[in-house]
């Protein structure tokens, strides 16, 4: 007698109620096996992947912010800056300030290593800020340090600047 015949004989020997209970238990066991061997591992894996996606998105956002901050620290915004165009930082700053009408207010310009120090007296604040924005955008020059004090007249300031950069 083989194994299948033994099972069939055992099944025939059971009462109908016992057969129903054994069949229901088999179905429950099948569902439990499917749940624990297939469904639960797939759902756990899915949850782990969702968590990893969230972490990767957070990392991507951090990297975008860091890249943006790096561009700002280099003095390069949006479009690529033109650079110094072969001029020294000192001559470029001096020439640019004079072209923008700041020559009369510029009292002193001196090199400071790879940077430039400039002193302005009674300069128009809006004019000064406009000039700084222009040289930053066009040449990548950045303000390292600035000290601004009121000059007595409305809209006029005394300013001491230290500029650097000029990346291209």
XYZ file of N, CA, C and O in Angstrom, residues 3-166:
656
model
N 1.523 5.609 -0.116
C 1.147 6.719 0.754
C -0.204 7.326 0.425
O -0.977 7.688 1.325
N -0.520 7.427 -0.872
C -1.783 8.038 -1.266
C -2.966 7.160 -0.852
O -3.985 7.660 -0.410
N -2.819 5.867 -0.972
C -3.883 4.931 -0.584
C -4.123 4.993 0.921
O -5.258 4.911 1.382
N -3.074 5.157 1.687
C -3.206 5.261 3.138
C -3.980 6.526 3.519
O -4.836 6.502 4.397
N -3.692 7.615 2.829
C -4.389 8.875 3.112
C -5.852 8.748 2.753
O -6.741 9.176 3.504
N -6.152 8.136 1.599
C -7.540 7.960 1.160
C -8.306 7.071 2.141
O -9.452 7.375 2.508
N -7.689 6.003 2.594
C -8.337 5.100 3.558
C -8.595 5.822 4.876
O -9.668 5.696 5.478
N -7.615 6.652 5.303
C -7.788 7.410 6.555
C -8.938 8.397 6.416
O -9.770 8.535 7.308
N -8.997 9.085 5.244
C -10.056 10.070 4.989
C -11.421 9.397 5.001
O -12.375 9.957 5.548
N -11.536 8.209 4.424
C -12.804 7.484 4.364
C -13.234 7.037 5.749
O -14.428 6.943 6.037
N -12.267 6.846 6.628
C -12.587 6.387 7.972
C -13.041 7.500 8.908
O -13.493 7.249 10.020
N -12.980 8.729 8.481
C -13.369 9.867 9.332
C -14.864 10.122 9.239
O -15.500 9.863 8.216
N -15.408 10.677 10.304
C -16.803 11.108 10.329
C -16.944 12.377 9.485
O -15.980 13.124 9.316
N -18.119 12.681 8.930
C -18.289 13.893 8.115
C -17.894 15.170 8.868
O -17.300 16.083 8.281
N -18.215 15.272 10.132
C -17.828 16.450 10.917
C -16.313 16.579 11.006
O -15.752 17.663 10.918
N -15.635 15.453 11.203
C -14.179 15.439 11.284
C -13.569 15.865 9.946
O -12.560 16.557 9.900
N -14.184 15.395 8.845
C -13.698 15.766 7.521
C -13.797 17.277 7.314
O -12.870 17.906 6.791
N -14.946 17.887 7.702
C -15.136 19.331 7.556
C -14.101 20.081 8.389
O -13.501 21.057 7.935
N -13.905 19.645 9.626
C -12.935 20.315 10.505
C -11.514 20.191 9.960
O -10.746 21.142 9.970
N -11.156 19.008 9.466
C -9.830 18.808 8.907
C -9.641 19.638 7.636
O -8.577 20.238 7.432
N -10.686 19.717 6.804
C -10.632 20.529 5.585
C -10.488 22.012 5.934
O -9.657 22.717 5.354
N -11.295 22.492 6.905
C -11.202 23.898 7.336
C -9.827 24.186 7.935
O -9.231 25.249 7.686
N -9.286 23.265 8.709
C -7.945 23.443 9.272
C -6.883 23.509 8.186
O -5.925 24.279 8.268
N -7.046 22.680 7.150
C -6.110 22.697 6.022
C -6.150 24.025 5.287
O -5.110 24.570 4.900
N -7.384 24.548 5.078
C -7.527 25.851 4.423
C -6.872 26.941 5.281
O -6.148 27.798 4.765
N -7.117 26.914 6.599
C -6.523 27.907 7.497
C -4.998 27.810 7.464
O -4.303 28.832 7.453
N -4.488 26.578 7.432
C -3.033 26.374 7.376
C -2.480 26.925 6.065
O -1.416 27.551 6.035
N -3.200 26.710 4.969
C -2.772 27.226 3.672
C -2.703 28.759 3.691
O -1.722 29.345 3.225
N -3.745 29.416 4.234
C -3.738 30.877 4.341
C -2.597 31.368 5.225
O -1.946 32.360 4.919
N -2.341 30.671 6.336
C -1.250 31.061 7.225
C 0.093 30.952 6.507
O 0.950 31.836 6.632
N 0.287 29.862 5.757
C 1.540 29.696 5.013
C 1.708 30.787 3.959
O 2.797 31.350 3.813
N 0.639 31.076 3.217
C 0.708 32.126 2.208
C 1.027 33.468 2.865
O 1.869 34.232 2.386
N 0.367 33.755 3.985
C 0.596 35.024 4.672
C 2.040 35.132 5.166
O 2.731 36.118 4.899
N 2.513 34.130 5.919
C 3.832 34.222 6.545
C 4.997 33.977 5.586
O 6.091 34.478 5.809
N 4.777 33.213 4.535
C 5.870 32.929 3.610
C 5.903 33.849 2.394
O 6.947 34.014 1.776
N 4.757 34.458 2.046
C 4.719 35.320 0.872
C 4.332 36.755 1.200
O 5.096 37.682 0.947
N 3.137 36.949 1.716
C 2.584 38.288 1.902
C 3.408 39.144 2.858
O 3.783 40.272 2.530
N 3.683 38.649 4.052
C 4.400 39.446 5.052
C 5.814 39.828 4.598
O 6.191 40.996 4.721
N 6.612 38.924 4.040
C 7.938 39.355 3.558
C 7.864 40.412 2.442
O 8.677 41.337 2.412
N 6.880 40.281 1.558
C 6.731 41.271 0.492
C 6.369 42.626 1.086
O 6.918 43.662 0.693
N 5.457 42.666 2.026
C 5.046 43.931 2.653
C 6.192 44.539 3.467
O 6.382 45.756 3.458
N 6.968 43.709 4.169
C 8.122 44.227 4.916
C 9.147 44.828 3.963
O 9.704 45.902 4.221
N 9.391 44.142 2.856
C 10.328 44.647 1.858
C 9.831 45.960 1.264
O 10.610 46.898 1.059
N 8.543 46.049 1.005
C 7.951 47.273 0.460
C 8.117 48.440 1.431
O 8.474 49.555 1.036
N 7.857 48.188 2.721
C 7.997 49.242 3.727
C 9.453 49.714 3.826
O 9.719 50.913 3.949
N 10.393 48.759 3.758
C 11.808 49.134 3.798
C 12.186 49.970 2.583
O 12.935 50.942 2.693
N 11.665 49.607 1.416
C 11.959 50.371 0.201
C 11.366 51.774 0.277
O 12.003 52.735 -0.156
N 10.156 51.891 0.825
C 9.551 53.213 0.970
C 10.397 54.079 1.903
O 10.605 55.263 1.641
N 10.886 53.483 2.981
C 11.736 54.220 3.919
C 13.028 54.647 3.230
O 13.497 55.772 3.404
N 13.601 53.768 2.425
C 14.827 54.099 1.712
C 14.588 55.215 0.693
O 15.432 56.107 0.533
N 13.440 55.188 0.030
C 13.105 56.253 -0.924
C 13.012 57.596 -0.192
O 13.520 58.615 -0.663
N 12.374 57.598 0.982
C 12.281 58.839 1.759
C 13.668 59.348 2.155
O 13.945 60.547 2.086
N 14.537 58.424 2.562
C 15.888 58.824 2.935
C 16.647 59.366 1.724
O 17.370 60.364 1.835
N 16.481 58.730 0.574
C 17.162 59.185 -0.630
C 16.645 60.555 -1.066
O 17.415 61.393 -1.528
N 15.340 60.777 -0.922
C 14.781 62.093 -1.264
C 15.326 63.166 -0.337
O 15.637 64.282 -0.768
N 15.424 62.844 0.959
C 15.982 63.800 1.920
C 17.447 64.094 1.577
O 17.883 65.243 1.641
N 18.183 63.060 1.197
C 19.580 63.252 0.806
C 19.676 64.112 -0.449
O 20.517 65.012 -0.531
N 18.803 63.865 -1.418
C 18.791 64.663 -2.645
C 18.516 66.132 -2.331
O 19.181 67.024 -2.850
N 17.531 66.391 -1.463
C 17.206 67.765 -1.095
C 18.388 68.431 -0.398
O 18.714 69.580 -0.660
N 19.060 67.677 0.486
C 20.229 68.217 1.175
C 21.320 68.554 0.166
O 21.961 69.597 0.260
N 21.524 67.657 -0.816
C 22.554 67.893 -1.820
C 22.224 69.114 -2.678
O 23.116 69.893 -3.016
N 20.942 69.289 -3.020
C 20.552 70.470 -3.790
C 20.813 71.738 -2.990
O 21.321 72.724 -3.523
N 20.459 71.715 -1.706
C 20.703 72.884 -0.850
C 22.196 73.159 -0.715
O 22.636 74.312 -0.757
N 22.997 72.099 -0.543
C 24.442 72.269 -0.408
C 25.039 72.814 -1.703
O 25.925 73.672 -1.673
N 24.561 72.341 -2.846
C 25.064 72.846 -4.128
C 24.714 74.318 -4.307
O 25.535 75.121 -4.761
N 23.496 74.671 -3.925
C 23.078 76.063 -4.017
C 23.929 76.941 -3.109
O 24.381 78.020 -3.513
N 24.157 76.474 -1.907
C 24.980 77.237 -0.973
C 26.418 77.357 -1.477
O 27.033 78.419 -1.374
N 26.928 76.290 -2.081
C 28.293 76.337 -2.626
C 28.390 77.360 -3.752
O 29.375 78.100 -3.837
N 27.360 77.403 -4.612
C 27.371 78.402 -5.688
C 27.357 79.810 -5.107
O 28.062 80.691 -5.595
N 26.559 80.018 -4.059
C 26.517 81.348 -3.439
C 27.849 81.706 -2.805
O 28.303 82.847 -2.903
N 28.479 80.740 -2.157
C 29.760 81.010 -1.514
C 30.855 81.300 -2.536
O 31.783 82.045 -2.263
N 30.748 80.728 -3.706
C 31.719 81.022 -4.758
C 31.400 82.332 -5.448
O 32.190 82.825 -6.234
N 30.212 82.861 -5.202
C 29.825 84.117 -5.825
C 29.258 83.921 -7.213
O 29.151 84.857 -7.978
N 28.879 82.714 -7.550
C 28.323 82.431 -8.858
C 26.839 82.154 -8.666
O 26.469 81.273 -7.933
N 25.988 82.926 -9.344
C 24.557 82.715 -9.226
C 23.956 82.521 -10.596
O 24.319 83.207 -11.539
N 23.015 81.615 -10.696
C 22.276 81.409 -11.934
C 23.159 81.192 -13.136
O 23.599 80.099 -13.410
N 23.451 82.245 -13.851
C 24.292 82.169 -15.022
C 25.746 82.134 -14.588
O 26.117 82.616 -13.524
N 26.563 81.609 -15.455
C 27.990 81.535 -15.143
C 28.601 82.937 -15.176
O 28.376 83.700 -16.090
N 29.369 83.247 -14.144
C 29.994 84.568 -14.073
C 31.092 84.685 -15.115
O 31.703 83.710 -15.513
N 31.345 85.897 -15.559
C 32.344 86.134 -16.592
C 33.760 86.049 -16.049
O 34.695 85.838 -16.779
N 33.958 86.273 -14.767
C 35.292 86.267 -14.200
C 35.911 87.650 -14.291
O 35.258 88.631 -14.581
N 37.198 87.691 -14.073
C 37.905 88.975 -14.035
C 38.349 89.424 -15.418
O 38.802 90.553 -15.577
N 38.227 88.564 -16.403
C 38.594 88.954 -17.763
C 40.053 89.340 -17.905
O 40.380 90.231 -18.667
N 40.932 88.697 -17.167
C 42.360 88.969 -17.281
C 42.843 90.134 -16.440
O 44.033 90.379 -16.355
N 41.945 90.901 -15.849
C 42.340 92.040 -15.005
C 42.603 91.564 -13.588
O 42.085 90.550 -13.143
N 43.377 92.363 -12.858
C 43.546 92.075 -11.441
C 42.268 92.498 -10.723
O 41.525 93.365 -11.203
N 42.017 91.884 -9.603
C 40.831 92.208 -8.817
C 40.836 93.693 -8.439
O 39.820 94.374 -8.534
N 41.999 94.202 -8.062
C 42.129 95.599 -7.657
C 41.728 96.547 -8.789
O 40.915 97.451 -8.599
N 42.272 96.341 -9.979
C 41.966 97.258 -11.081
C 40.518 97.103 -11.540
O 39.871 98.097 -11.885
N 39.992 95.889 -11.530
C 38.612 95.683 -11.941
C 37.651 96.396 -10.995
O 36.735 97.089 -11.434
N 37.868 96.255 -9.691
C 37.001 96.896 -8.702
C 37.099 98.415 -8.810
O 36.078 99.113 -8.810
N 38.306 98.920 -8.931
C 38.511 100.367 -9.044
C 37.831 100.913 -10.301
O 37.077 101.892 -10.240
N 38.072 100.292 -11.421
C 37.491 100.737 -12.689
C 35.964 100.636 -12.663
O 35.268 101.563 -13.081
N 35.446 99.545 -12.159
C 33.994 99.347 -12.121
C 33.315 100.373 -11.210
O 32.268 100.919 -11.557
N 33.918 100.651 -10.065
C 33.337 101.629 -9.139
C 33.290 103.018 -9.792
O 32.293 103.741 -9.678
N 34.344 103.372 -10.487
C 34.374 104.670 -11.156
C 33.343 104.731 -12.278
O 32.707 105.764 -12.481
N 33.170 103.657 -13.016
C 32.182 103.616 -14.102
C 30.758 103.769 -13.565
O 29.885 104.261 -14.272
N 30.528 103.350 -12.345
C 29.185 103.435 -11.760
C 28.999 104.682 -10.897
O 28.089 104.752 -10.082
N 29.867 105.646 -11.069
C 29.700 106.921 -10.391
C 30.072 106.910 -8.928
O 29.655 107.785 -8.172
N 30.862 105.923 -8.510
C 31.267 105.857 -7.101
C 32.681 106.398 -6.886
O 33.178 106.392 -5.768
N 33.312 106.882 -7.947
C 34.704 107.346 -7.867
C 34.912 108.466 -6.877
O 35.894 108.472 -6.139
N 33.988 109.432 -6.815
C 34.168 110.570 -5.907
C 33.998 110.156 -4.447
O 34.597 110.762 -3.559
N 33.207 109.128 -4.195
C 32.987 108.679 -2.816
C 34.043 107.668 -2.376
O 34.207 107.416 -1.182
N 34.765 107.096 -3.334
C 35.779 106.093 -3.015
C 37.030 106.814 -2.510
O 37.659 107.574 -3.244
N 37.373 106.605 -1.254
C 38.489 107.325 -0.651
C 39.778 106.515 -0.632
O 40.859 107.089 -0.643
N 39.650 105.176 -0.621
C 40.871 104.382 -0.527
C 40.585 102.991 -1.087
O 39.543 102.403 -0.828
N 41.552 102.457 -1.837
C 41.480 101.098 -2.371
C 42.841 100.472 -2.184
O 43.850 101.070 -2.569
N 42.886 99.299 -1.577
C 44.184 98.652 -1.385
C 44.039 97.136 -1.469
O 43.010 96.583 -1.085
N 45.088 96.487 -1.980
C 45.043 95.022 -2.040
C 45.239 94.426 -0.647
O 45.889 95.024 0.206
N 44.662 93.259 -0.454
C 44.792 92.548 0.824
C 44.911 91.060 0.485
O 43.941 90.314 0.533
N 46.109 90.655 0.057
C 46.306 89.280 -0.403
C 45.556 89.091 -1.715
O 45.748 89.834 -2.664
N 44.653 88.133 -1.752
C 43.838 87.903 -2.948
C 42.523 88.655 -2.867
O 41.606 88.396 -3.631
N 42.450 89.582 -1.942
C 41.232 90.377 -1.745
C 41.559 91.854 -1.901
O 42.714 92.230 -2.047
N 40.505 92.667 -1.868
C 40.662 94.117 -2.004
C 39.849 94.786 -0.905
O 38.716 94.390 -0.639
N 40.443 95.816 -0.297
C 39.714 96.625 0.689
C 39.381 97.968 0.048
O 40.227 98.561 -0.622
N 38.150 98.430 0.298
C 37.705 99.711 -0.263
C 37.013 100.507 0.835
O 36.214 99.956 1.595
N 37.280 101.816 0.866
C 36.617 102.721 1.797
C 35.809 103.730 0.984
O 36.350 104.362 0.064
N 34.550 103.879 1.333
C 33.687 104.877 0.714
C 33.218 105.838 1.785
O 32.948 105.432 2.913
N 33.090 107.122 1.415
C 32.536 108.121 2.332
C 31.377 108.816 1.648
O 31.477 109.228 0.491
N 30.281 108.943 2.377
C 29.073 109.636 1.913
C 28.623 109.134 0.533
O 28.307 109.910 -0.351
N 28.592 107.820 0.394
C 28.155 107.215 -0.859
C 26.662 106.896 -0.749
O 26.161 106.607 0.338
N 25.949 106.956 -1.866
C 24.536 106.588 -1.877
C 24.402 105.089 -1.623
O 25.007 104.278 -2.326
N 23.625 104.747 -0.612
C 23.486 103.331 -0.237
C 22.944 102.500 -1.392
O 23.478 101.438 -1.710
N 21.881 102.967 -2.033
C 21.287 102.226 -3.146
C 22.286 102.063 -4.288
O 22.365 101.010 -4.922
N 23.042 103.110 -4.551
C 24.044 103.074 -5.613
C 25.127 102.045 -5.280
O 25.554 101.273 -6.142
N 25.556 102.019 -4.030
C 26.588 101.077 -3.589
C 26.099 99.633 -3.713
O 26.792 98.774 -4.257
N 24.899 99.375 -3.235
C 24.345 98.020 -3.298
C 24.133 97.587 -4.748
O 24.416 96.445 -5.115
N 23.676 98.482 -5.592
C 23.510 98.164 -7.011
C 24.835 97.797 -7.662
O 24.909 96.853 -8.457
N 25.867 98.543 -7.329
C 27.196 98.252 -7.878
C 27.699 96.892 -7.398
O 28.219 96.100 -8.194
N 27.522 96.610 -6.101
C 27.965 95.322 -5.557
C 27.230 94.156 -6.235
O 27.831 93.132 -6.558
N 25.937 94.334 -6.455
C 25.155 93.297 -7.118
C 25.663 93.074 -8.543
O 25.784 91.946 -9.007
N 25.984 94.146 -9.226
C 26.456 94.060 -10.619
C 27.803 93.354 -10.708
O 27.974 92.450 -11.528
N 28.757 93.728 -9.878
C 30.073 93.079 -9.982
C 30.012 91.631 -9.501
O 30.774 90.798 -9.974
N 29.102 91.341 -8.590
C 28.942 89.941 -8.153
C 28.363 89.104 -9.286
O 28.827 88.005 -9.564
N 27.352 89.640 -9.956
C 26.715 88.896 -11.037
C 27.578 88.762 -12.266
O 27.599 87.722 -12.914
N 28.310 89.801 -12.616
C 29.096 89.782 -13.845
C 30.470 89.161 -13.673
O 31.004 88.562 -14.591
N 31.072 89.318 -12.500
C 32.459 88.906 -12.322
C 32.657 87.874 -11.218
O 33.783 87.445 -11.003
N 31.610 87.525 -10.500
C 31.757 86.538 -9.430
C 32.477 87.076 -8.211
O 32.930 86.315 -7.375
N 32.582 88.391 -8.116
C 33.230 88.993 -6.950
C 32.239 88.949 -5.798
O 31.062 89.212 -5.965
N 32.723 88.583 -4.633
C 31.828 88.477 -3.481
C 32.298 89.380 -2.339
O 33.476 89.676 -2.227
N 31.338 89.787 -1.537
C 31.629 90.627 -0.384
C 32.083 89.701 0.745
O 31.340 88.824 1.169
N 33.287 89.898 1.209
C 33.834 89.098 2.305
C 33.416 89.712 3.637
O 33.009 89.031 4.549
N 33.526 91.034 3.710
C 33.222 91.736 4.954
C 32.718 93.124 4.592
O 33.205 93.736 3.642
N 31.770 93.632 5.343
C 31.255 94.970 5.083
C 30.906 95.633 6.423
O 30.397 94.985 7.324
N 31.230 96.908 6.505
C 30.830 97.721 7.650
C 30.203 98.978 7.073
O 30.821 99.672 6.258
N 28.964 99.257 7.483
C 28.236 100.411 6.944
C 27.761 101.261 8.119
O 27.201 100.743 9.077
N 27.991 102.581 8.008
C 27.535 103.523 9.028
C 26.850 104.685 8.334
O 27.229 105.065 7.224
N 25.869 105.266 8.979
C 25.205 106.442 8.421
C 26.175 107.595 8.263
O 27.056 107.800 9.094
N 25.996 108.365 7.185
C 26.928 109.474 6.903
C 26.307 110.832 7.194
O 26.824 111.853 6.773
N 25.193 110.878 7.887
C 24.586 112.158 8.224
C 23.463 112.556 7.296
O 22.434 113.016 7.734
N 23.623 112.393 6.015
C 22.582 112.757 5.050
C 21.714 111.526 4.773
O 22.220 110.402 4.772
N 20.433 111.730 4.520
C 19.560 110.586 4.233
C 20.021 109.820 2.991
O 20.334 110.425 1.962
N 20.101 108.501 3.109
C 20.497 107.647 1.996
C 21.990 107.585 1.751
O 22.440 106.904 0.830
N 22.773 108.306 2.556
C 24.236 108.327 2.393
C 24.876 107.540 3.524
O 24.440 107.620 4.677
N 25.927 106.780 3.172
C 26.606 105.961 4.175
C 28.111 106.030 3.980
O 28.599 106.357 2.904
N 28.813 105.728 5.060
C 30.251 105.478 4.993
C 30.379 103.951 5.033
O 29.754 103.291 5.872
N 31.164 103.384 4.132
C 31.252 101.925 4.053
C 32.696 101.488 3.895
O 33.482 102.130 3.205
N 33.015 100.388 4.568
C 34.308 99.726 4.406
C 34.003 98.306 3.929
O 33.265 97.566 4.570
N 34.577 97.957 2.788
C 34.303 96.654 2.178
C 35.584 95.862 1.988
O 36.646 96.444 1.753
N 35.456 94.569 2.080
C 36.543 93.670 1.659
C 35.926 92.727 0.647
O 34.961 92.026 0.942
N 36.437 92.762 -0.572
C 35.896 91.970 -1.674
C 36.914 90.910 -2.088
O 38.115 91.118 -1.977
N 36.400 89.798 -2.572
C 37.272 88.733 -3.035
C 36.592 87.941 -4.126
O 35.455 88.190 -4.482
N 37.307 86.981 -4.646
C 36.720 86.078 -5.635
C 37.047 86.467 -7.040
O 38.140 86.905 -7.346
N 36.039 86.302 -7.889
C 36.242 86.536 -9.311
C 36.388 85.227 -10.031
O 37.175 85.112 -10.948
